[in-house]
Each structure stands twice: as structure tokens, then as C-alpha cells.
Amino acid sequence: MNKRFYIETYGCQMNEYDSEILAGILLEHDYILSDSPENADVILLNTCSVRDHAEQKIHSRLGELKHFKDKNPALKLGVVGCMAQNMKKDLLESKPYVNLILGPDSYRNILRHLDSDQTQTIDTRLSKFEVYDGLFPARKEGINAWISIMRGCNKFCSYCIVPYTRGRERSRSIAGIVDEAQRSVDKGFVEITLLGQNVNSYDHDGKRFPALLEALTAVKGIKRIRYTSPHPQDVDETLMKVHAGYKPLIANHIHLPLQAGSDAVLKAMNRTYTQSHYLKLTDMIRKYVPDMGITTDIIVGFPGETDADFRETLRVMNSVKYDSAFTFKYSPRPYTKAWDMEDNVSENEKAARLTELIRLQKKHTLENYRNLIGKDVEILVEAPSKRDPNEFKGRTACNKITVFPAGVYRPKDLVKRTVTDAQGITLFSRP
Ligand code: 5AD
Ligand code: SF4
């Protein structure tokens, strides 16, 4: 008889992709998808360890799911992903009702573990090679297909747990990726987003990221290509030439994590660039692609960050004028280099810096959006707007949400529009 599985995904897009990989394996083997944890025979939580808060969320979610186990002792409850890798058997010991711990490189073994008679199994060996080539993820219907092109990270930023939970960098072949992209498009997806912890550190037998991007432009029927997230160290002119040469098929958006603006903090973070290097890079990007939408990640309150250091982050923001930013308070993570540094910026100070940063970013967002008024943009139509059925919603190539009166559009159409207004993080447009 078919068994029902339910997956809940936390954290980054790589986890979303991995959940689709897991679902793909299970659906091929007598399992069917359940859209709620009720009545499921298997519940998997795909977890994140990047900040302490992310792990706390999982701890409390597991507490809730324990009730399902009380009702149905045959239920298998699994924790997979970064927190599984991070906590290993500690998690089984502290939560004896958890049956399965599976690290990010062990998903091919899921069926074996689910079939096992043991009440608790654990598999957290990291691999130098696993890229899940040849497995086809079970994607939900939609516009965009995520495609993982490389896994792991060799950069060892001093705050980051990812190199410890996801192991070393390894890349898939161009042929494998192009094949997955073509199959996704043939199934009805029109956009692909390439994923990797450092997507542009891609290196397969000496073939680098710009060559991969160029190869993907040949996929028949593809309307848009995106990627996330690149590391500034590996962004170069070759990449920007490909961007410029294949615009707008390769979308004019780059998510370029800054993390901090001060050279002292960047050095302590092991980010491998200085403020001036980063600013030269954004200048270079805009030389090749003047309308590039640039977004970023920023951490406040790294150990030793002074107020003057923090002002340097604001300085970079004022210079680059990001379209948007994901902003975080520093959270000490075990195993990392920064774990041994004193977390000496107070919680109040972190909160105050975050507030200031968010306020500045809101101002830049609105400025950038307003600067688009009167400009022509290409929109990939997504769906009727939830708020108003007389409106449609879509996304510009520079990754901004746009609404416009419903007309003869169908989802997945590419349409040219002129921006008429900007409010909050929404653009309005007309033909
Ligand atoms: N504390 C706070 N933020 C972190 N990030 C990674 N590690 C930490 C940490 N220990 C942020 C970085 C990264 C994003 C995915 O999460 O900004 O780019
Ligand atoms: Fe973490 Fe740095 Fe690697 Fe990104 S580049 S995953 S922030 S270690």
C-alpha cells in the first residue's frame, strides 16, 4: 500500500531544491505526497542551522510534531538538512521520538533508512562528490525551476556554519545541468534559477560559471535565467560580458552579499575583499549592465564591530544603493572561527544597528523603484493578483514585483510594459 509523506522546508533555496530531490525519490517508490502532517506515515523536516533562531524554530516544531507520534507510533519522523548534520546524534538523544537523522549528502539513502526496522537511524557522512546528478526533483507546477549546480562551500567565512554542514565544493557537469534545464522547460517551466552556496565558484573540469550560463542560453523555450548567490571574489568581467551579451534572457539581477562595509570586519569575517574592491566590482558590474538590480546580505554586530565600522556598512549602502537587502544580527555558530571570538556587541546595539540599516534600505528601495517610472521593462507574467482579481502580477528581469490591469495575459508570457508608479516594493505599469 502507498505510504504518505509530508515535507516541511526551512532555510534557503538549496533546501527547497533538496526537498524536491527527496520528494522525487519517494514518489518513484510507493510513496504519495500528503499536504499536511496529519495522517502522514513519514514526516521530514528539512532544516537550517545558519542562525541560532533557525534551529530554535525546529526544536519547537519538533515538540509540536511529537503529538502526531503519540497518536500514531508507526509514524516516522525525520530531521534532514543542515541541522541534522550539525547536531547528529545529539538530536536523537535529546528528542528520542525522532527516528531519522539525514545529512545533506545522504538523501539517496532515504528509502533504506525508512525501511529499516531500527527505531533510530543516522546518516551524516559528507561526500566529496555527491551532486544528485541523474535524479529529477519533483517540482511543484510553476514558473521557476530551481536547479542546483554546485554544492558545498570552501570559503570558510568566519561566522558561517555552512562549510561544516554542507562540506566541500563540488560541481555538476554542464551537460547534466543543461539536460535538467531542458527537461524543466519541456515540463512547462519558463524560468530557471541556478543555485549554489557560491554559485559562481562553479568549476567542472575547468569549465567555469560564465561558460555554464552561456550553454544554458541554448535551452529551447527558456525565457529567463537567474542564479543565486554569487561570491564577490568570483565575479569578474567574463561573467559580466555574458550578462551583457544575453540580456534580458540572463536576467539583470545580481544578489551580491556584502556582509559588512568595514575592512577590519571584512578581514575578521574572512570575506577576501575590501570595501574598495567591492565598490570597484559594483562599478564594473554597472559598466557592463547599467540597469543591473543589485541586492545583498548584511550582518550587523559581528564580534568587535564598532559604531565606526557599522558606519562603513552604511557608506557602502549609500554608494551602491541596493534594490533590497536581507539583514541579520550576528549569531554565533559552533565550529566556526568566530565562535571563539567574544560576541561583544550587545543585543540592544545589534537591534539599533539593524533598525538603522533597514530604514536606510527602505529609502534606497523606494528611490530605485521610483527611478524606474517612465522606463520600459520586460515582465514575466506570473498570476492574477491575490488582492484584486482585476490585476495581474509579474516580475521584471531585475526582480521587482509589478502589477498591472488584467488583460489578455497568460501566466508565463513575457510582456513589455512601461512603469507608471512605485509604491513600497511594488511597481505599477501599463502597455
Ligand atoms: N549570523 C548571522 N547571519 C549569518 N549569515 C550566515 N551566517 C550567519 C551568522 N552566523 C547570513 C549571511 C549569509 C546569509 C545566508 O545568512 O548574510 O549571506
Ligand atoms: Fe557561508 Fe561564506 Fe560559504 Fe556563503 S561563502 S556559505 S557565507 S562560508
CSV table of N, CA and C in Angstrom, one decimal, residues 105 126-127 151-154 156 162-170:
chain,number,residue,atom,x,y,z
A,105,ASP,N,24.1,15.2,2.3
A,105,ASP,CA,24.7,14.4,1.2
A,105,ASP,C,24.2,13.0,1.3
A,126,LEU,N,29.5,13.3,5.0
A,126,LEU,CA,29.6,14.2,3.9
A,126,LEU,C,30.4,13.6,2.8
A,127,SER,N,30.0,14.0,1.5
A,127,SER,CA,30.6,13.4,0.4
A,127,SER,C,31.5,14.5,-0.4
A,151,ARG,N,27.4,22.2,-4.9
A,151,ARG,CA,27.1,22.1,-3.5
A,151,ARG,C,28.3,22.4,-2.7
A,152,GLY,N,28.1,22.7,-1.4
A,152,GLY,CA,29.2,22.9,-0.5
A,152,GLY,C,29.8,24.3,-0.6
A,153,CYS,N,30.8,24.5,0.3
A,153,CYS,CA,31.5,25.8,0.3
A,153,CYS,C,32.9,25.6,0.8
A,154,ASN,N,33.8,26.3,0.1
A,154,ASN,CA,35.2,26.2,0.5
A,154,ASN,C,35.7,27.6,1.1
A,156,PHE,N,34.8,29.4,3.9
A,156,PHE,CA,35.0,29.5,5.4
A,156,PHE,C,35.0,30.9,5.9
A,162,VAL,N,27.9,26.9,7.2
A,162,VAL,CA,27.6,26.1,6.0
A,162,VAL,C,28.8,25.2,5.6
A,163,PRO,N,30.0,25.6,5.6
A,163,PRO,CA,31.1,24.7,5.2
A,163,PRO,C,31.1,23.4,6.1
A,164,TYR,N,30.6,23.5,7.3
A,164,TYR,CA,30.6,22.4,8.2
A,164,TYR,C,29.4,21.5,8.0
A,165,THR,N,28.3,22.1,7.6
A,165,THR,CA,27.1,21.3,7.4
A,165,THR,C,26.9,20.8,6.0
A,166,ARG,N,27.6,21.4,5.1
A,166,ARG,CA,27.4,21.0,3.7
A,166,ARG,C,28.7,20.6,3.0
A,167,GLY,N,29.8,20.7,3.7
A,167,GLY,CA,31.0,20.1,3.2
A,167,GLY,C,31.6,20.9,2.0
A,168,ARG,N,32.6,20.3,1.3
A,168,ARG,CA,33.4,21.0,0.3
A,168,ARG,C,32.6,21.2,-1.0
A,169,GLU,N,33.1,22.2,-1.8
A,169,GLU,CA,32.5,22.5,-3.1
A,169,GLU,C,32.7,21.4,-4.1
A,170,ARG,N,31.7,21.1,-4.8
A,170,ARG,CA,31.7,20.2,-5.9
A,170,ARG,C,30.6,20.6,-6.9
